[in-house]
């Protein structure tokens, strides 16, 4: 029985979630593949932390080349986050003939073409389902079952931190600062929440969605982006009196001249729109295709196990192609 | 440039929608595939009806064997509906080495194993994304991006007719008979609504979902099924006073002994549950996986173009495998 061998970059929250998901569902996954799946090496400095999993010490390495140059490794999973060194590492892996799976929206959005082209040139697969919507299977759906459509529009609640804050402001009447503090206490916002509350994370994800839906690359820095830091209790109340809720929306659409427009900003969403009822840390992506019309996907946009679900979905897909 | 040649069984509403979707998005689809796609023969007696499309007369045939035995045809799309002759036709197509795409939940649910096994034995692909949830890409998602999960539960609003009727009863205070008449006038219910209002259509779809999610086949007739004909204005009001809406739910779940339980029946759904806000003819499928947790898919569960979107998604997928 063949073994699919994996090198994992990063054993933080998401790395640990991916490891746990594989342990939890190993027998089903291996029976689907009719092959074994093994994480053989892990790039991670912190070998001591209690992660609630048992990782043999000899799997750890602090030298990424030990992974990229190991001829036995088929797939590299990149879960370091951040643009660098993640981008350099992914490029090295691809150039060494490894298939790559990543959850890293910042690195992908910043270096989309270079990563995609390097994968093509080296005849390997680059997959990134987990980079947008976490566990929500949006990318594989757009490029799979929905691909007979010409897409007209996407509206996404793509950032759980800001959606949690806006939900608490709307439902509990909290002001922004109190809601942010609450989100930090509940683990839904980081100590430095800038990338989330300023809309940068949502813009990264919109870059990836636009590339797949409209075959159009726009760098995140070129997307007009407004975060939620100026949202007050009064604005929430004004929206409510107009039958609306305020949501941070990553929005791209085809205008009447077939041009693609795009923005990330807080929007009034009618309380009867499906996106209005996406609350707390949940994410949702609303898509309009010229044949399917409106579809929406809803789920947990982050978290170790939901993200692990998406990462391993990609791993299984690539494994099936390897094993063919 | 290679041409993917298709034989189409049935040019009714869904067949016409599929034909239109292909015409509408042909250039994008063909450029994705780097191949041409042509519907070369159509099994249909009514060659005169105005369908709003131009079909060359010579494409029509009344002899299914002209399609099954045409060595040039790669894919057969079955859109006749009903168990027979659709099942016999699909088996003939598969035995003649044709890949088959179908939207036919009744035929699939009744003859699941025979159809799946015949495809396997003949080394061809059988796809049926459109059979559950119409345009909603649920099947490809369960067997694709979500397949690293062990599934725990599915709750689906899988029948647009009954959801339309229940929505009108809830929102407009109509009684069942008036809401049914309204649905018939709006084209959301057939003259004989039995299969919809008795829950048979939803049970067919649940059979297919269970087969894919739990690898468990239960014939539709063995699923405890209650339709909506006994739902009164009073019951809707009673649900409302309990903070709930009544929805016809196709439900299957893994119990504490790892056994799969299943039923189709009207259920009280808390007004805060995502399924509570799925209204009118829309469908939605709520799935719980052991890694991804809760996800939901929402969209048009029927209609010519949404169903055409799903049928052509399968056609593109199969074409890519043929062309490899």
Coordinates of C-alpha atoms in Angstrom, one line a residue:
Chain A
X1 CA 0.0 0.0 0.0
X2 CA 1.4 3.4 -1.1
X3 CA 1.9 6.1 1.5
X4 CA 1.3 9.7 0.8
X5 CA 4.1 11.6 2.6
X6 CA 3.5 15.1 3.9
X7 CA 5.8 17.8 5.1
X8 CA 4.0 20.3 7.4
X9 CA 5.2 23.9 7.8
X10 CA 4.0 25.2 11.1
X11 CA 2.4 23.5 14.0
X12 CA 0.5 26.4 15.5
X13 CA -3.3 26.5 15.9
X14 CA -4.2 25.6 12.3
X15 CA -1.3 23.1 12.0
X16 CA -2.4 21.4 15.1
X17 CA -6.1 21.4 13.9
X18 CA -5.0 19.8 10.6
X19 CA -2.9 17.2 12.5
X20 CA -5.9 16.4 14.8
X21 CA -8.4 16.2 11.8
X22 CA -6.1 13.7 10.1
X23 CA -5.8 11.6 13.3
X24 CA -9.5 11.8 13.9
X25 CA -10.6 10.7 10.4
X26 CA -7.5 8.7 9.3
X27 CA -9.3 5.4 8.8
X28 CA -12.0 6.9 6.6
X29 CA -9.5 9.0 4.6
X30 CA -7.1 6.1 4.1
X31 CA -9.9 3.8 3.0
X32 CA -11.2 6.4 0.5
X33 CA -7.7 6.7 -0.9
X34 CA -6.7 3.1 -0.5
X35 CA -3.4 4.5 0.7
X36 CA -1.8 5.6 3.9
X37 CA -1.3 9.3 4.7
X38 CA 1.6 10.3 6.9
X39 CA 2.9 13.7 8.1
X40 CA 6.6 12.7 8.1
X41 CA 8.3 16.1 8.9
X42 CA 7.2 19.2 10.6
X43 CA 9.0 22.6 10.4
X44 CA 8.5 24.0 13.9
X45 CA 10.8 25.4 16.5
X46 CA 8.5 24.9 19.5
X47 CA 8.8 21.1 20.1
X48 CA 7.7 21.3 23.7
X49 CA 4.3 23.0 23.7
X50 CA 1.4 20.8 24.8
X51 CA -1.0 20.8 21.8
X52 CA -3.1 17.9 23.0
X53 CA -1.6 15.6 20.3
X54 CA 1.3 13.2 20.4
X55 CA 4.0 14.1 17.9
X56 CA 7.1 11.9 17.8
X57 CA 10.1 14.3 18.4
X58 CA 12.0 13.0 15.4
X59 CA 9.4 14.5 13.1
X60 CA 10.4 18.0 14.0
X61 CA 13.0 20.0 12.1
X62 CA 14.1 23.6 12.0
X63 CA 15.6 23.3 8.5
X64 CA 13.0 23.8 5.8
X65 CA 15.3 22.2 3.2
X66 CA 15.0 19.0 5.0
X67 CA 11.4 19.0 3.8
X68 CA 11.8 20.5 0.3
X69 CA 14.7 18.3 -0.6
X70 CA 13.3 15.1 0.8
X71 CA 12.6 13.0 -2.3
X72 CA 10.0 11.0 -0.4
X73 CA 7.7 13.9 0.4
X74 CA 4.8 14.3 -2.0
X75 CA 2.9 17.2 -0.5
X76 CA 3.9 20.3 1.5
X77 CA 1.3 21.9 3.7
X78 CA 2.1 25.5 4.5
X79 CA 0.4 26.8 7.7
X80 CA 2.9 29.5 8.8
X81 CA 0.7 32.5 7.9
X82 CA 2.1 35.9 6.9
X83 CA 3.7 36.8 3.6
X84 CA 7.3 35.8 4.4
X85 CA 8.9 33.4 4.8
X86 CA 5.8 31.5 3.7
X87 CA 6.0 32.7 0.0
X88 CA 9.7 31.8 -0.3
X89 CA 9.0 28.4 1.3
X90 CA 6.1 27.6 -1.0
X91 CA 8.1 28.6 -4.1
X92 CA 11.0 26.3 -2.9
X93 CA 8.6 23.5 -2.3
X94 CA 7.0 23.9 -5.8
X95 CA 10.4 24.2 -7.5
X96 CA 11.4 20.9 -5.8
X97 CA 8.4 19.2 -7.3
X98 CA 6.2 19.2 -4.2
X99 CA 2.5 19.7 -4.4
X100 CA 1.5 22.5 -2.0
X101 CA -1.6 23.1 0.1
X102 CA -1.9 26.4 2.0
X103 CA -4.4 28.3 4.1
X104 CA -2.3 31.5 3.7
X105 CA -4.5 34.3 2.1
X106 CA -1.9 37.0 2.7
X107 CA 0.9 35.2 0.9
X108 CA -1.4 34.1 -1.9
X109 CA -3.0 37.5 -2.4
X110 CA 0.3 39.2 -2.5
X111 CA 2.1 36.8 -4.8
X112 CA -0.8 35.1 -6.7
X113 CA 0.7 34.9 -10.2
X114 CA 4.2 33.9 -9.1
X115 CA 2.8 31.1 -7.0
X116 CA 0.3 29.8 -9.6
X117 CA 2.9 30.1 -12.4
X118 CA 5.6 28.3 -10.4
X119 CA 3.2 25.5 -9.8
X120 CA 2.4 25.2 -13.5
X121 CA 6.0 25.4 -14.6
X122 CA 6.9 22.6 -12.2
X123 CA 3.9 20.5 -13.2
X124 CA 2.6 20.3 -9.6
X125 CA -0.6 21.3 -7.9
X126 CA -1.1 24.4 -5.6
X127 CA -4.4 24.3 -3.6
X128 CA -5.8 26.8 -1.2
X129 CA -9.4 26.0 -0.2
X130 CA -8.8 27.0 3.4
X131 CA -7.5 30.5 2.4
X132 CA -11.0 31.9 1.9
X133 CA -13.9 31.1 4.2
X134 CA -11.9 28.6 6.4
X135 CA -14.0 25.5 6.4
X136 CA -16.6 26.8 3.9
X137 CA -15.9 24.9 0.7
X138 CA -16.2 28.0 -1.5
X139 CA -13.2 27.9 -3.8
X140 CA -13.6 24.2 -4.9
X141 CA -17.3 24.9 -5.5
X142 CA -16.7 27.9 -7.7
X143 CA -14.1 26.1 -9.8
X144 CA -16.0 22.8 -9.6
X145 CA -19.7 22.3 -9.6
X146 CA -20.5 25.9 -10.4
X147 CA -18.0 26.4 -13.2
X148 CA -20.6 26.3 -16.0
X149 CA -21.6 29.8 -14.8
X150 CA -20.4 33.2 -15.8
X151 CA -20.2 34.9 -12.4
X152 CA -21.9 38.3 -11.9
X153 CA -21.2 39.1 -8.3
X154 CA -19.8 38.0 -5.0
X155 CA -20.6 39.4 -1.5
X156 CA -18.8 37.9 1.3
X157 CA -18.7 38.1 5.1
X158 CA -15.2 36.8 5.1
X159 CA -13.8 37.9 8.4
X160 CA -15.1 36.4 11.6
X161 CA -13.5 38.9 14.0
X162 CA -15.4 41.9 12.5
X163 CA -18.6 39.9 12.1
X164 CA -18.4 39.0 15.8
X165 CA -17.9 42.6 16.8
X166 CA -20.7 43.9 14.5
X167 CA -23.0 41.2 15.8
X168 CA -22.3 42.1 19.5
X169 CA -22.8 45.8 18.7
X170 CA -26.2 45.0 17.0
X171 CA -27.5 42.4 19.4
X172 CA -26.2 43.6 22.7
X173 CA -26.0 47.3 22.0
X174 CA -22.2 47.4 22.8
X175 CA -20.0 50.2 21.5
X176 CA -17.1 49.3 19.3
X177 CA -14.4 49.3 21.9
X178 CA -16.4 47.1 24.3
X179 CA -17.3 44.7 21.5
X180 CA -13.6 44.5 20.4
X181 CA -12.6 43.7 24.0
X182 CA -15.2 41.0 24.2
X183 CA -14.0 39.5 20.9
X184 CA -10.4 39.5 22.2
X185 CA -11.5 37.8 25.4
X186 CA -13.5 35.2 23.5
X187 CA -10.5 34.4 21.3
X188 CA -12.2 35.9 18.1
X189 CA -9.8 38.8 17.9
X190 CA -6.0 39.1 18.2
X191 CA -4.2 41.4 20.6
X192 CA -3.3 43.5 17.5
X193 CA -6.6 43.4 15.6
X194 CA -5.5 45.8 12.8
X195 CA -5.5 43.3 9.8
X196 CA -9.1 42.3 10.7
X197 CA -10.8 45.5 11.8
X198 CA -9.2 47.6 9.0
X199 CA -10.6 45.1 6.4
X200 CA -7.1 44.0 5.2
X201 CA -7.9 40.3 5.8
X202 CA -11.1 40.6 3.9
X203 CA -9.4 42.3 1.0
X204 CA -6.8 39.5 0.8
X205 CA -9.6 37.0 0.4
X206 CA -11.4 39.2 -2.1
X207 CA -8.3 39.2 -4.2
X208 CA -8.3 35.4 -4.3
X209 CA -12.1 35.2 -5.1
X210 CA -11.8 37.6 -7.9
X211 CA -8.9 35.7 -9.4
X212 CA -10.9 32.5 -9.5
X213 CA -14.3 34.0 -10.4
X214 CA -13.4 36.7 -12.9
X215 CA -9.9 35.6 -13.9
X216 CA -8.9 39.1 -12.7
X217 CA -6.0 39.8 -10.3
X218 CA -6.2 42.9 -8.2
X219 CA -3.6 43.3 -5.4
X220 CA -5.2 43.8 -2.0
X221 CA -3.6 47.2 -1.6
X222 CA -5.5 48.3 -4.8
X223 CA -8.9 47.3 -3.4
X224 CA -10.7 50.3 -1.9
X225 CA -11.0 49.2 1.7
X226 CA -12.8 50.6 4.7
X227 CA -12.8 48.7 8.0
X228 CA -15.2 48.9 10.9
X229 CA -13.3 51.1 13.3
X230 CA -15.6 54.1 12.6
X231 CA -18.8 52.1 13.2
X232 CA -20.7 53.5 16.2
X233 CA -23.8 52.4 18.1
X234 CA -25.6 55.3 16.4
X235 CA -24.8 54.0 12.9
X236 CA -26.0 50.5 13.9
X237 CA -29.2 52.0 15.2
X238 CA -29.7 54.1 12.1
X239 CA -29.3 50.9 10.0
X240 CA -31.8 49.1 12.1
X241 CA -34.3 52.0 11.7
X242 CA -33.9 51.5 7.9
X243 CA -34.6 47.7 8.3
X244 CA -30.9 46.9 7.8
X245 CA -27.9 45.4 9.6
X246 CA -24.3 46.7 9.1
X247 CA -22.0 44.0 7.8
X248 CA -18.4 44.2 6.6
X249 CA -18.7 43.0 3.0
X250 CA -16.1 42.0 0.5
X251 CA -17.8 42.9 -2.7
X252 CA -17.0 42.4 -6.4
X253 CA -19.3 42.6 -9.3
X254 CA -19.5 42.8 -13.1
X255 CA -20.9 46.2 -14.1
X256 CA -23.0 46.9 -17.2
X257 CA -19.8 47.4 -19.3
X258 CA -18.5 43.9 -18.3
X259 CA -15.9 45.6 -16.0
X260 CA -15.2 44.1 -12.6
X261 CA -15.7 46.5 -9.7
X262 CA -14.5 45.8 -6.2
X263 CA -14.5 47.2 -2.6
X264 CA -14.4 46.1 1.0
X265 CA -16.6 48.2 3.3
X266 CA -19.3 48.2 5.9
X267 CA -22.6 48.0 4.1
X268 CA -26.3 48.2 5.0
X269 CA -27.7 44.8 4.4
X270 CA -31.5 44.4 4.4
X271 CA -32.6 42.3 7.3
X272 CA -34.4 40.0 4.8
X273 CA -31.2 39.3 2.8
X274 CA -29.6 35.9 3.6
X275 CA -26.3 37.6 4.6
X276 CA -28.1 39.6 7.3
X277 CA -28.5 36.5 9.5
X278 CA -24.9 35.5 9.4
X279 CA -23.9 36.2 13.0
X280 CA -20.9 36.1 15.4
X281 CA -17.8 34.3 14.1
X282 CA -19.6 32.7 11.1
X283 CA -18.7 33.6 7.6
X284 CA -20.8 33.4 4.4
X285 CA -20.3 33.9 0.7
X286 CA -23.1 35.0 -1.5
X287 CA -22.5 34.4 -5.2
X288 CA -24.6 35.2 -8.3
X289 CA -24.0 33.2 -11.4
X290 CA -25.7 33.8 -14.8
X291 CA -27.2 30.2 -14.7
X292 CA -27.4 29.2 -11.1
X293 CA -28.6 32.7 -10.0
X294 CA -28.1 33.3 -6.2
X295 CA -26.3 30.7 -4.0
X296 CA -24.9 31.1 -0.6
X297 CA -22.4 29.2 1.5
X298 CA -22.3 29.4 5.2
X299 CA -20.0 28.0 7.9
X300 CA -17.1 28.6 10.2
X301 CA -14.6 30.8 8.5
X302 CA -11.8 30.0 10.9
X303 CA -10.8 27.7 13.7
X304 CA -8.4 24.8 13.8
X305 CA -10.7 21.9 12.9
X306 CA -12.8 23.7 10.2
X307 CA -9.6 25.0 8.6
X308 CA -8.1 21.5 8.9
X309 CA -11.2 20.1 7.1
X310 CA -10.4 22.4 4.1
X311 CA -6.7 21.7 4.2
X312 CA -7.2 18.0 4.2
X313 CA -9.9 18.2 1.5
X314 CA -7.2 19.6 -0.7
X315 CA -4.7 16.9 0.5
X316 CA -7.2 14.1 -0.4
X317 CA -7.8 15.6 -3.8
X318 CA -4.1 15.9 -4.7
X319 CA -3.5 12.4 -3.3
X320 CA -6.1 11.0 -5.6
X321 CA -4.4 12.5 -8.5
X322 CA -1.0 11.3 -7.3
X323 CA -2.3 7.8 -6.9
X324 CA -4.0 7.6 -10.3
Chain B
X1 CA -9.5 20.8 -31.4
X2 CA -11.3 17.9 -29.9
X3 CA -15.1 18.0 -29.6
X4 CA -17.0 16.6 -26.7
X5 CA -20.1 15.1 -28.1
X6 CA -23.3 14.8 -26.1
X7 CA -26.5 12.9 -26.5
X8 CA -29.4 14.5 -24.6
X9 CA -32.4 12.5 -23.5
X10 CA -35.4 14.9 -23.1
X11 CA -35.9 18.5 -24.2
X12 CA -38.5 19.5 -21.6
X13 CA -38.0 22.4 -19.2
X14 CA -34.7 21.1 -17.7
X15 CA -33.4 19.9 -21.0
X16 CA -34.1 23.3 -22.5
X17 CA -32.5 25.1 -19.6
X18 CA -29.3 22.9 -20.0
X19 CA -29.3 23.7 -23.7
X20 CA -29.7 27.4 -23.0
X21 CA -27.0 27.4 -20.4
X22 CA -24.5 25.8 -22.8
X23 CA -25.4 28.3 -25.5
X24 CA -25.1 31.3 -23.0
X25 CA -21.7 30.3 -21.6
X26 CA -20.3 28.3 -24.5
X27 CA -17.2 30.5 -25.1
X28 CA -16.1 30.4 -21.5
X29 CA -16.8 26.7 -21.2
X30 CA -14.9 25.8 -24.4
X31 CA -12.0 28.0 -23.4
X32 CA -11.8 26.3 -20.0
X33 CA -11.8 22.9 -21.7
X34 CA -9.8 23.9 -24.7
X35 CA -12.3 21.8 -26.6
X36 CA -15.6 22.2 -28.3
X37 CA -18.8 20.9 -26.7
X38 CA -21.7 19.9 -28.9
X39 CA -25.1 18.4 -28.2
X40 CA -25.3 16.2 -31.3
X41 CA -28.5 14.2 -30.8
X42 CA -31.6 14.8 -28.8
X43 CA -34.2 12.1 -27.9
X44 CA -37.5 14.0 -28.0
X45 CA -40.8 13.4 -29.7
X46 CA -42.0 17.0 -29.7
X47 CA -39.9 18.7 -32.3
X48 CA -42.3 21.6 -32.9
X49 CA -42.7 23.3 -29.5
X50 CA -41.3 26.8 -29.2
X51 CA -38.7 26.6 -26.6
X52 CA -37.0 29.9 -27.2
X53 CA -34.0 28.1 -28.7
X54 CA -33.0 27.1 -32.2
X55 CA -32.4 23.4 -32.5
X56 CA -31.6 22.0 -35.9
X57 CA -34.3 19.5 -36.8
X58 CA -31.7 16.8 -37.7
X59 CA -30.6 16.6 -34.1
X60 CA -33.9 15.1 -33.0
X61 CA -34.4 11.4 -32.8
X62 CA -37.1 9.2 -31.4
X63 CA -34.8 6.1 -31.3
X64 CA -32.7 6.0 -28.1
X65 CA -30.3 3.5 -29.6
X66 CA -29.2 6.1 -32.2
X67 CA -27.7 7.8 -29.2
X68 CA -26.4 4.8 -27.2
X69 CA -24.9 3.1 -30.2
X70 CA -23.3 6.2 -31.7
X71 CA -19.6 5.6 -31.2
X72 CA -18.9 9.4 -31.4
X73 CA -21.0 10.3 -28.4
X74 CA -19.0 10.7 -25.2
X75 CA -21.6 11.8 -22.7
X76 CA -25.3 11.1 -22.3
X77 CA -27.4 13.6 -20.3
X78 CA -30.6 12.1 -19.0
X79 CA -33.3 14.6 -18.3
X80 CA -36.5 12.7 -18.8
X81 CA -37.4 12.4 -15.2
X82 CA -39.3 9.4 -13.7
X83 CA -38.0 6.0 -12.9
X84 CA -38.7 4.4 -16.3
X85 CA -37.7 4.4 -19.0
X86 CA -35.0 6.7 -17.6
X87 CA -33.3 3.9 -15.6
X88 CA -33.2 1.5 -18.6
X89 CA -31.9 4.2 -20.8
X90 CA -29.1 5.2 -18.4
X91 CA -28.1 1.5 -18.0
X92 CA -28.0 1.1 -21.8
X93 CA -25.9 4.2 -22.1
X94 CA -23.4 3.1 -19.4
X95 CA -23.2 -0.4 -20.9
X96 CA -22.4 1.2 -24.3
X97 CA -19.4 3.0 -22.7
X98 CA -21.1 6.4 -22.4
X99 CA -20.5 8.7 -19.4
X100 CA -23.9 9.7 -17.9
X101 CA -25.1 12.9 -16.3
X102 CA -28.5 12.9 -14.8
X103 CA -30.8 15.2 -12.7
X104 CA -33.2 12.3 -12.0
X105 CA -33.5 11.7 -8.3
X106 CA -36.4 9.2 -8.6
X107 CA -34.5 6.9 -10.9
X108 CA -31.3 7.2 -8.9
X109 CA -32.9 6.7 -5.5
X110 CA -34.8 3.6 -6.8
X111 CA -31.9 2.0 -8.6
X112 CA -28.8 3.5 -6.9
X113 CA -26.6 0.4 -6.7
X114 CA -27.4 -0.9 -10.1
X115 CA -26.6 2.4 -11.7
X116 CA -23.4 3.0 -9.7
X117 CA -22.2 -0.5 -10.2
X118 CA -23.0 -0.5 -14.0
X119 CA -20.9 2.6 -14.3
X120 CA -18.0 1.1 -12.4
X121 CA -18.2 -2.2 -14.4
X122 CA -18.1 -0.3 -17.7
X123 CA -15.3 2.0 -16.5
X124 CA -17.4 5.2 -17.1
X125 CA -18.5 8.0 -14.9
X126 CA -22.1 8.6 -13.6
X127 CA -22.7 12.1 -12.2
X128 CA -25.8 13.5 -10.6
X129 CA -25.1 16.9 -9.0
X130 CA -28.5 18.3 -10.2
X131 CA -30.5 15.5 -8.6
X132 CA -30.3 17.0 -5.1
X133 CA -30.8 20.7 -4.5
X134 CA -31.0 21.6 -8.2
X135 CA -28.4 24.4 -8.7
X136 CA -27.0 24.1 -5.2
X137 CA -23.6 22.4 -5.5
X138 CA -24.1 20.1 -2.5
X139 CA -23.1 16.6 -3.8
X140 CA -19.8 17.7 -5.3
X141 CA -19.0 19.6 -2.1
X142 CA -19.7 16.6 0.1
X143 CA -17.6 14.3 -2.0
X144 CA -15.0 17.0 -2.8
X145 CA -13.8 19.8 -0.5
X146 CA -15.6 18.4 2.6
X147 CA -14.5 14.8 2.2
X148 CA -12.0 14.9 5.1
X149 CA -15.0 14.9 7.4
X150 CA -16.9 12.2 9.1
X151 CA -20.5 13.4 8.6
X152 CA -22.8 13.6 11.7
X153 CA -26.0 15.0 10.3
X154 CA -27.8 16.5 7.4
X155 CA -31.0 18.6 7.5
X156 CA -32.3 19.7 4.1
X157 CA -35.1 21.8 2.8
X158 CA -35.0 19.9 -0.5
X159 CA -38.4 20.5 -2.0
X160 CA -39.2 24.0 -3.4
X161 CA -42.9 23.3 -3.8
X162 CA -43.5 22.5 -0.1
X163 CA -41.2 25.3 1.1
X164 CA -43.2 27.8 -1.1
X165 CA -46.5 26.6 0.4
X166 CA -45.2 26.7 4.0
X167 CA -43.7 30.1 3.4
X168 CA -47.0 31.5 2.1
X169 CA -48.9 29.9 5.0
X170 CA -46.4 31.5 7.5
X171 CA -46.0 34.9 5.9
X172 CA -49.4 35.5 4.4
X173 CA -51.6 33.5 6.8
X174 CA -53.0 31.4 4.0
X175 CA -54.5 28.0 4.6
X176 CA -53.0 24.9 3.0
X177 CA -55.4 24.7 0.0
X178 CA -55.1 28.3 -0.9
X179 CA -51.3 28.2 -0.6
X180 CA -51.2 25.1 -2.8
X181 CA -53.4 26.8 -5.4
X182 CA -51.1 29.9 -5.3
X183 CA -48.0 27.6 -5.8
X184 CA -49.7 26.0 -8.8
X185 CA -50.5 29.4 -10.3
X186 CA -46.9 30.6 -9.8
X187 CA -45.6 27.4 -11.4
X188 CA -44.0 26.1 -8.2
X189 CA -46.4 23.1 -7.9
X190 CA -47.6 20.7 -10.5
X191 CA -51.2 19.9 -11.3
X192 CA -50.8 16.6 -9.4
X193 CA -48.6 17.8 -6.4
X194 CA -48.6 14.4 -4.7
X195 CA -44.8 13.6 -5.0
X196 CA -44.0 17.0 -3.5
X197 CA -46.6 17.5 -0.8
X198 CA -46.4 13.9 0.4
X199 CA -42.6 14.2 0.9
X200 CA -41.7 11.6 -1.7
X201 CA -39.4 13.9 -3.7
X202 CA -37.6 14.9 -0.5
X203 CA -37.2 11.2 0.5
X204 CA -35.7 10.4 -3.0
X205 CA -33.1 13.2 -2.4
X206 CA -32.4 12.0 1.2
X207 CA -31.7 8.5 -0.2
X208 CA -29.0 10.0 -2.4
X209 CA -27.5 12.2 0.3
X210 CA -27.3 9.3 2.8
X211 CA -25.6 7.1 0.2
X212 CA -22.9 9.8 -0.3
X213 CA -22.5 11.0 3.2
X214 CA -22.9 7.8 5.2
X215 CA -22.2 5.2 2.5
X216 CA -25.7 3.8 3.5
X217 CA -28.4 3.1 1.0
X218 CA -32.0 3.3 2.2
X219 CA -34.7 3.0 -0.4
X220 CA -37.1 6.0 -0.3
X221 CA -40.0 3.7 0.5
X222 CA -38.2 2.7 3.7
X223 CA -37.7 6.3 4.9
X224 CA -40.4 7.3 7.4
X225 CA -42.1 10.1 5.5
X226 CA -44.7 12.6 6.4
X227 CA -45.7 15.3 4.0
X228 CA -47.3 18.7 4.6
X229 CA -51.0 18.0 3.8
X230 CA -51.9 18.0 7.5
X231 CA -50.3 21.3 8.3
X232 CA -53.0 23.9 9.3
X233 CA -52.9 27.6 9.9
X234 CA -53.3 26.7 13.6
X235 CA -50.1 24.5 13.6
X236 CA -48.2 27.3 11.9
X237 CA -49.4 29.7 14.6
X238 CA -48.6 27.3 17.4
X239 CA -45.0 27.0 16.0
X240 CA -44.7 30.8 15.8
X241 CA -45.8 31.2 19.4
X242 CA -43.0 28.8 20.3
X243 CA -40.4 30.9 18.4
X244 CA -40.4 28.5 15.5
X245 CA -41.3 28.0 11.8
X246 CA -42.5 24.8 10.3
X247 CA -40.3 23.4 7.5
X248 CA -40.4 20.1 5.7
X249 CA -37.0 18.6 6.6
X250 CA -35.2 15.7 5.1
X251 CA -33.2 14.6 8.1
X252 CA -30.5 12.0 8.7
X253 CA -28.1 11.7 11.5
X254 CA -25.6 9.4 13.2
X255 CA -26.9 8.4 16.7
X256 CA -24.8 7.7 19.8
X257 CA -24.4 4.1 18.6
X258 CA -23.0 5.2 15.3
X259 CA -26.2 4.1 13.6
X260 CA -27.8 6.2 10.9
X261 CA -31.3 7.4 11.6
X262 CA -33.5 9.1 9.0
X263 CA -36.9 10.7 8.4
X264 CA -38.7 13.2 6.3
X265 CA -41.3 15.3 8.2
X266 CA -42.5 18.8 9.0
X267 CA -40.3 20.0 11.9
X268 CA -40.4 23.0 14.2
X269 CA -37.2 25.0 13.4
X270 CA -36.2 27.7 15.8
X271 CA -36.5 31.1 14.1
X272 CA -32.8 31.7 14.8
X273 CA -31.7 28.6 13.0
X274 CA -30.2 29.3 9.5
X275 CA -32.8 27.0 7.9
X276 CA -35.7 29.1 9.3
X277 CA -35.0 31.9 6.9
X278 CA -35.0 29.8 3.7
X279 CA -38.2 31.0 2.1
X280 CA -40.4 30.4 -0.9
X281 CA -38.9 28.2 -3.6
X282 CA -35.4 28.3 -2.3
X283 CA -33.7 25.1 -1.0
X284 CA -30.9 24.7 1.6
X285 CA -28.9 21.9 3.0
X286 CA -27.4 22.1 6.5
X287 CA -24.6 19.6 7.1
X288 CA -22.6 18.8 10.2
X289 CA -19.1 17.3 9.8
X290 CA -16.9 16.3 12.7
X291 CA -14.1 18.7 11.5
X292 CA -15.9 21.5 9.7
X293 CA -18.8 21.6 12.2
X294 CA -21.9 23.3 10.7
X295 CA -22.1 24.4 7.1
X296 CA -25.0 25.4 5.0
X297 CA -25.6 25.7 1.3
X298 CA -28.4 27.8 -0.1
X299 CA -29.8 28.4 -3.5
X300 CA -32.5 27.6 -6.1
X301 CA -33.3 24.0 -5.8
X302 CA -35.0 23.8 -9.2
X303 CA -35.7 25.7 -12.4
X304 CA -34.2 25.3 -15.9
X305 CA -31.1 27.4 -15.6
X306 CA -30.0 26.5 -12.0
X307 CA -30.5 22.9 -12.8
X308 CA -28.7 23.4 -16.2
X309 CA -25.8 24.9 -14.2
X310 CA -25.4 21.7 -12.2
X311 CA -25.8 19.4 -15.2
X312 CA -23.2 21.3 -17.1
X313 CA -20.8 21.4 -14.1
X314 CA -20.9 17.6 -14.3
X315 CA -20.4 17.7 -18.0
X316 CA -17.3 19.9 -17.7
X317 CA -15.9 17.7 -15.0
X318 CA -16.3 14.6 -17.1
X319 CA -15.0 16.4 -20.2
X320 CA -11.8 17.3 -18.3
X321 CA -11.2 13.7 -17.4
X322 CA -11.9 12.6 -21.0
X323 CA -9.5 15.2 -22.4
X324 CA -6.7 14.4 -20.0

